[in-house]
mmCIF file of C-alpha atoms in Angstrom:
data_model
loop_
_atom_site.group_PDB
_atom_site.id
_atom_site.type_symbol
_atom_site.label_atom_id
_atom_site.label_comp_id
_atom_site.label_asym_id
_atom_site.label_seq_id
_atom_site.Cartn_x
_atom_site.Cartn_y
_atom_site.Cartn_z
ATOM 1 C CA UNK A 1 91.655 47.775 85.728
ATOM 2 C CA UNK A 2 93.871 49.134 88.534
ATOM 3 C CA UNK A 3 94.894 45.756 89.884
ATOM 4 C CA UNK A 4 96.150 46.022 93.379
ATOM 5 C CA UNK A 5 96.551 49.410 94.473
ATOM 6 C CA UNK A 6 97.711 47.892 98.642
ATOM 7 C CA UNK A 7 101.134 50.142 98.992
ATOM 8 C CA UNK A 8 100.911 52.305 95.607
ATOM 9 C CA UNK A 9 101.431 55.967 95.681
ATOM 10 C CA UNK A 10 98.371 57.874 93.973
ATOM 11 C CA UNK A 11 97.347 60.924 91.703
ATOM 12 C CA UNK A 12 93.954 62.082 91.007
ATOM 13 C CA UNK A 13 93.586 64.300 88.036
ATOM 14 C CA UNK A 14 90.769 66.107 89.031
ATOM 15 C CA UNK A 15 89.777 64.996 91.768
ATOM 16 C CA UNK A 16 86.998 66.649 93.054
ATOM 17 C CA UNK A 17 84.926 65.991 96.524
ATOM 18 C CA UNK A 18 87.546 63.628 96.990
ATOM 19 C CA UNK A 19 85.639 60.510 97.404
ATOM 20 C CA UNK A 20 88.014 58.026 94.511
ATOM 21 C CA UNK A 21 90.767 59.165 96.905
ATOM 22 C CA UNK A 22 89.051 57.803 99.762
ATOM 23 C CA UNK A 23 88.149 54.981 97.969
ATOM 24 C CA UNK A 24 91.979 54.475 96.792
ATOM 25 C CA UNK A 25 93.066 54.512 100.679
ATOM 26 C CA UNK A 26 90.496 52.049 101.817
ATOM 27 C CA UNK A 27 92.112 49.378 99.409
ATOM 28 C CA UNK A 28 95.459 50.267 101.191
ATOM 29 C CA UNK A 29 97.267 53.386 98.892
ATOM 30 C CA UNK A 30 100.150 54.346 100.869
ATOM 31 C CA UNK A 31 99.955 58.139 99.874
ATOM 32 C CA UNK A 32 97.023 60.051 98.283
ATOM 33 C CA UNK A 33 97.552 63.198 95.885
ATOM 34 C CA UNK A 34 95.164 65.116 94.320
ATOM 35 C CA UNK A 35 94.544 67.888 91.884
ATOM 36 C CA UNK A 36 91.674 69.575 91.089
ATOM 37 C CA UNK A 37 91.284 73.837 89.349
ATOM 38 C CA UNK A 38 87.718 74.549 92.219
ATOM 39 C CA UNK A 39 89.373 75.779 95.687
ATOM 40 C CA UNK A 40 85.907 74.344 96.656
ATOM 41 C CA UNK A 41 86.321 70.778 95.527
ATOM 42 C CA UNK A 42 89.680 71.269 97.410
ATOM 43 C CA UNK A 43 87.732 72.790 100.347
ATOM 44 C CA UNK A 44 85.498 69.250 99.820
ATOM 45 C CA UNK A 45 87.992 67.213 99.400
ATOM 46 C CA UNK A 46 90.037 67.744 102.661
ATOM 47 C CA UNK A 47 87.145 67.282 104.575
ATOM 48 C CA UNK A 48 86.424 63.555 103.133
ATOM 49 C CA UNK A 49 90.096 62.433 103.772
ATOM 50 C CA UNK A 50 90.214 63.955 107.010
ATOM 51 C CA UNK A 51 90.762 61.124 108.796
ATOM 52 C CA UNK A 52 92.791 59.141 106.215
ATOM 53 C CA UNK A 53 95.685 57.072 106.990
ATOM 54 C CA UNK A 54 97.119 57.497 103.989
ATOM 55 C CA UNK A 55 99.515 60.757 103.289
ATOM 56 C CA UNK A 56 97.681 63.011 101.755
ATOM 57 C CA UNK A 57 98.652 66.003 99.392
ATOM 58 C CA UNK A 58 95.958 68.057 97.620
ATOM 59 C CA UNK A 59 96.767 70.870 95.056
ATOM 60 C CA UNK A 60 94.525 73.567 93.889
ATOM 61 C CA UNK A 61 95.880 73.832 89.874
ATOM 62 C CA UNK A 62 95.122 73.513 86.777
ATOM 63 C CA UNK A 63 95.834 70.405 84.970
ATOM 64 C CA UNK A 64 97.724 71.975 82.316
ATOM 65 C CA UNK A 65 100.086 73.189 84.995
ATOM 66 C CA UNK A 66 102.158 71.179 87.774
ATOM 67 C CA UNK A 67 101.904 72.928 90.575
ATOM 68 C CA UNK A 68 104.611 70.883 92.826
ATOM 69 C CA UNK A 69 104.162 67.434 92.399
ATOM 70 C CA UNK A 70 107.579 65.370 91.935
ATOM 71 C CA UNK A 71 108.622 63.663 88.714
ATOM 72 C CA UNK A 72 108.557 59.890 88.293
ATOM 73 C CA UNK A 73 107.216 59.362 91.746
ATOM 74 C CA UNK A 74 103.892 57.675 90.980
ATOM 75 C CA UNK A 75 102.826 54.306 90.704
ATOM 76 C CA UNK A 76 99.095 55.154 89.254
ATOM 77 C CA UNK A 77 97.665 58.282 88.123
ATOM 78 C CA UNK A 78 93.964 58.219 87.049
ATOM 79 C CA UNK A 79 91.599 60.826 86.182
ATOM 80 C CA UNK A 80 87.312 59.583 86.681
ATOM 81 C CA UNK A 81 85.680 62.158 84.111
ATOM 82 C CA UNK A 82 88.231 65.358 84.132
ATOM 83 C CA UNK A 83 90.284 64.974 81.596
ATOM 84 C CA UNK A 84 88.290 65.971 78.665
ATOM 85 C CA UNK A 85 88.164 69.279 80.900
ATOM 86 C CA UNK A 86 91.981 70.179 79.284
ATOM 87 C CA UNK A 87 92.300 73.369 77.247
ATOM 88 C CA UNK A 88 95.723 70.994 76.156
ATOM 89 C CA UNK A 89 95.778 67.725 76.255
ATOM 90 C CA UNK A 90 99.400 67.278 75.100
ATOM 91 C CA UNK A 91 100.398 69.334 78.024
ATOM 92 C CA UNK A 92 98.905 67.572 80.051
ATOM 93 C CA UNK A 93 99.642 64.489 79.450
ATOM 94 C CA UNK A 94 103.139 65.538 79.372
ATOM 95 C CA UNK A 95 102.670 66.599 83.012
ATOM 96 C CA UNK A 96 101.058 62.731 83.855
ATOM 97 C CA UNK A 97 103.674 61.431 82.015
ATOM 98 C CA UNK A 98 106.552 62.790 84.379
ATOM 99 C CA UNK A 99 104.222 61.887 87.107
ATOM 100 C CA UNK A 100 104.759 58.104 86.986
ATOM 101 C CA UNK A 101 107.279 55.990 87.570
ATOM 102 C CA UNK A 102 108.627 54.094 84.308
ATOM 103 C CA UNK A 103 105.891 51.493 83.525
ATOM 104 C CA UNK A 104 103.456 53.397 85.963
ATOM 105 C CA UNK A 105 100.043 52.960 85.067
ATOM 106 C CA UNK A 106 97.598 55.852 83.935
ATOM 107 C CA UNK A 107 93.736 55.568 83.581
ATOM 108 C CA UNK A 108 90.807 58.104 82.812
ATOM 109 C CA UNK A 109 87.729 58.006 81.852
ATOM 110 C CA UNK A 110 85.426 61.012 79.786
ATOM 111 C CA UNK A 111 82.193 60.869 77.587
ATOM 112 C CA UNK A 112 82.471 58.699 74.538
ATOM 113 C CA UNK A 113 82.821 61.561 71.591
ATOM 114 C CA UNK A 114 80.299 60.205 69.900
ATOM 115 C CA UNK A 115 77.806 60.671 72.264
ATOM 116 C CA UNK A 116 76.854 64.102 72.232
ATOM 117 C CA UNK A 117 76.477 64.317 68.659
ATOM 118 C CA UNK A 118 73.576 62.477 68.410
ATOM 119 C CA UNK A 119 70.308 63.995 69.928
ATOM 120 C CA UNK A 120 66.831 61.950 69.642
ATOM 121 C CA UNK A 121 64.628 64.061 67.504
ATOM 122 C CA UNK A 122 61.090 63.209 66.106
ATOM 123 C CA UNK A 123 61.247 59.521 67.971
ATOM 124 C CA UNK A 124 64.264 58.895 66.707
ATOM 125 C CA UNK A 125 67.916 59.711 66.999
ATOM 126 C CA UNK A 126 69.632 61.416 64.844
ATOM 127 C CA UNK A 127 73.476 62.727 63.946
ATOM 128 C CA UNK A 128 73.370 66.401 64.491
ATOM 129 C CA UNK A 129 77.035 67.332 64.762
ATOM 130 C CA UNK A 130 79.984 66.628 63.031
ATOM 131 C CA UNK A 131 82.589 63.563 64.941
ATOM 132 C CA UNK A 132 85.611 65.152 62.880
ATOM 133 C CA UNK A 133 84.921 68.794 63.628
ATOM 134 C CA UNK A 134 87.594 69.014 67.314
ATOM 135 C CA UNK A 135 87.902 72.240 68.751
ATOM 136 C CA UNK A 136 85.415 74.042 71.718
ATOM 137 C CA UNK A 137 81.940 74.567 71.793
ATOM 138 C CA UNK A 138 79.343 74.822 73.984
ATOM 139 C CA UNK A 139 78.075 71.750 75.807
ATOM 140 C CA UNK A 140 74.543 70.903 75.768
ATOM 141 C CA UNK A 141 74.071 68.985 78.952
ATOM 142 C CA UNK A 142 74.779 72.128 81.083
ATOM 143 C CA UNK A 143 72.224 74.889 81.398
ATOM 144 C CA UNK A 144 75.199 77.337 81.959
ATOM 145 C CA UNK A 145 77.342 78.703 78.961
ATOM 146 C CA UNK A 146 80.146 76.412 79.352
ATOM 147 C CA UNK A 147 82.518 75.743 76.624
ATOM 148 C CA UNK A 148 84.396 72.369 76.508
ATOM 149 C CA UNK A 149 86.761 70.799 73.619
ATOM 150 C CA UNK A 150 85.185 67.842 71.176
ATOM 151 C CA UNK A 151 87.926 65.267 70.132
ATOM 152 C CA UNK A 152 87.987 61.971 68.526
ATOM 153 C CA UNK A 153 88.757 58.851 70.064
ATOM 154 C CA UNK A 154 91.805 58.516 68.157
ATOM 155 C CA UNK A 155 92.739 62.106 69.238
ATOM 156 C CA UNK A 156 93.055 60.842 72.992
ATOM 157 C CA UNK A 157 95.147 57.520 71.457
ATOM 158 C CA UNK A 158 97.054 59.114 69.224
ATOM 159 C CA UNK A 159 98.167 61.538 72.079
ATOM 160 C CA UNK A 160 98.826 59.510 74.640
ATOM 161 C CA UNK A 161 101.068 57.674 72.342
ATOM 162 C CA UNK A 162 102.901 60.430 71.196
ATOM 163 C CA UNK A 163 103.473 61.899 74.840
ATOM 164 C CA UNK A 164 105.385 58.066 75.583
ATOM 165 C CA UNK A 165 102.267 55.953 76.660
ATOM 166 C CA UNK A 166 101.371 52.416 75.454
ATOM 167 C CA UNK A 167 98.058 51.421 75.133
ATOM 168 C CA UNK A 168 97.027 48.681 77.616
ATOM 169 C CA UNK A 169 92.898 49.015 77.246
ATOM 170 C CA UNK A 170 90.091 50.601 75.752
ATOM 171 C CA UNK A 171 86.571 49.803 76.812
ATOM 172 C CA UNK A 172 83.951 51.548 75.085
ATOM 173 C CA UNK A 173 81.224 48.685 75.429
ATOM 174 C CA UNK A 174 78.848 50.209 78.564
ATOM 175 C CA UNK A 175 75.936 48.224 79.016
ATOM 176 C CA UNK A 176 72.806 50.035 79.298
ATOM 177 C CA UNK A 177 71.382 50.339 82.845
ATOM 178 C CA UNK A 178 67.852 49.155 83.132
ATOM 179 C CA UNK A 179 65.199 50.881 81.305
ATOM 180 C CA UNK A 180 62.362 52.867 83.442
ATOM 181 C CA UNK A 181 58.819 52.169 81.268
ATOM 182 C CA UNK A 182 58.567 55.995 81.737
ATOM 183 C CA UNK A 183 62.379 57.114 81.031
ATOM 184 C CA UNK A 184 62.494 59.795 78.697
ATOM 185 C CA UNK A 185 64.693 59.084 75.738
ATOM 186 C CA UNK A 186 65.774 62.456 75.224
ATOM 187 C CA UNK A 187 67.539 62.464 78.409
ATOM 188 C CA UNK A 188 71.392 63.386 77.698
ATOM 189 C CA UNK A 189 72.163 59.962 79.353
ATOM 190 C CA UNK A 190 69.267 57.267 78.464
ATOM 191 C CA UNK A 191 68.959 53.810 78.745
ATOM 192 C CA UNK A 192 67.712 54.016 75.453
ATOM 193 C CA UNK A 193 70.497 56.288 74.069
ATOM 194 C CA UNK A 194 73.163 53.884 75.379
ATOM 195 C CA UNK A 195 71.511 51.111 73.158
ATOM 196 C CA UNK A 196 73.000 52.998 70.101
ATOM 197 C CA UNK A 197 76.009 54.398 71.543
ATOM 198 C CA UNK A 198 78.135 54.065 75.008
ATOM 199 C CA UNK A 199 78.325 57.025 76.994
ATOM 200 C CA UNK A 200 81.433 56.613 78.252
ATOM 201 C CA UNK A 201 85.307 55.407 77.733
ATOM 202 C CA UNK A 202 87.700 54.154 79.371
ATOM 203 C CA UNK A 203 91.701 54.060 78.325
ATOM 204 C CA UNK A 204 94.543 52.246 80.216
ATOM 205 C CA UNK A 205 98.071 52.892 79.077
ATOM 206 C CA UNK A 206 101.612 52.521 80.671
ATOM 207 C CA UNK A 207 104.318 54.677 81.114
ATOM 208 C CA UNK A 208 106.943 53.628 78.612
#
């Protein structure tokens, strides 16, 4: 989805040990920048791209904030499972969208919203939460108490679009991995699961 990234300049939202940055300079990115809110995914992150060629520029921050990163200087920002971390997604895509260049290209991926609200129950699964309720609440797949925000699909569209983004590409359609005889099916992420529902999506849009 990122086409050819040889000579593009980078953002990570989120970008945690590092390692889609490294990734992004072994297919040739001419700078790497990165943003992530743990000093110790920062910590992490330095280490990996150490040895980069690549210019490199890492920022401990929030992603509602900017904390120093220039305006419509960006050829691609992406974001691999962060984004759904946003206490305000309209802020923040604000920020991503003075990021990029005009017609820059912005991808991220997060847990399909419909996933968590189904839970297998009595050997079957079941709808135990409301899609159309948005707002925090505790996440189930951590054994900490950690809140995080529920939106809709449409919620993420509808947003980008209104904070000047076009839809390219949404892929929702995650073919299940292969099925262990002994996999439990109550597994947060289960081959099984993933039979009835993807896990995870995927949105492309451009800058407008």
């Amino acid at each position: 989805m990122f086409g050819k990234i040889e000579g593009k300049t980078v953002l990570d939202i989120g970008c945690g040990s590092g390692h889609s940055l490294l990734y992004m300079g072994s297919r040739g990115a001419s700078e790497l920048w990165g943003m992530d809110l743990s000093s110790k995914q920062i910590e992490a992150s330095k280490g990996v791209l150490a040895h980069q060629k690549a210019s490199t520029y890492l920022f401990e921050s929030p992603m509602e904030e900017n904390p120093g990163i220039p305006h419509n200087y960006f050829d691609i920002v992406y974001s691999i499972y962060a984004l759904g971390w946003t206490v305000d997604l309209s802020q923040t895509l604000q920020h991503i969208n003075t990021y990029l260049k005009p017609g820059g290209t912005f991808i991220f991926s997060w847990e399909h919203p419909f996933h968590d609200r189904i839970t297998y129950k009595d050997e079957s699964f079941v709808l135990t939460k409301s899609y159309n309720k948005e707002g925090p609440e505790w996440n189930e797949a951590w054994h900490l108490e950690v809140l995080i925000y529920h939106r809709k699909l449409s919620t993420y569209v509808n947003t980008l679009i209104e904070n000047g983004f076009m839809i390219e590409k949404i892929i929702d359609e995650v073919n299940p991995y292969e099925r262990e005889p002994s996999e439990d099916p109550s597994k947060w992420y289960s081959s099984q699961k993933a039979e009835w529902i993807p896990s995870t999506f995927i949105i492309k849009s451009k800058k407008v």
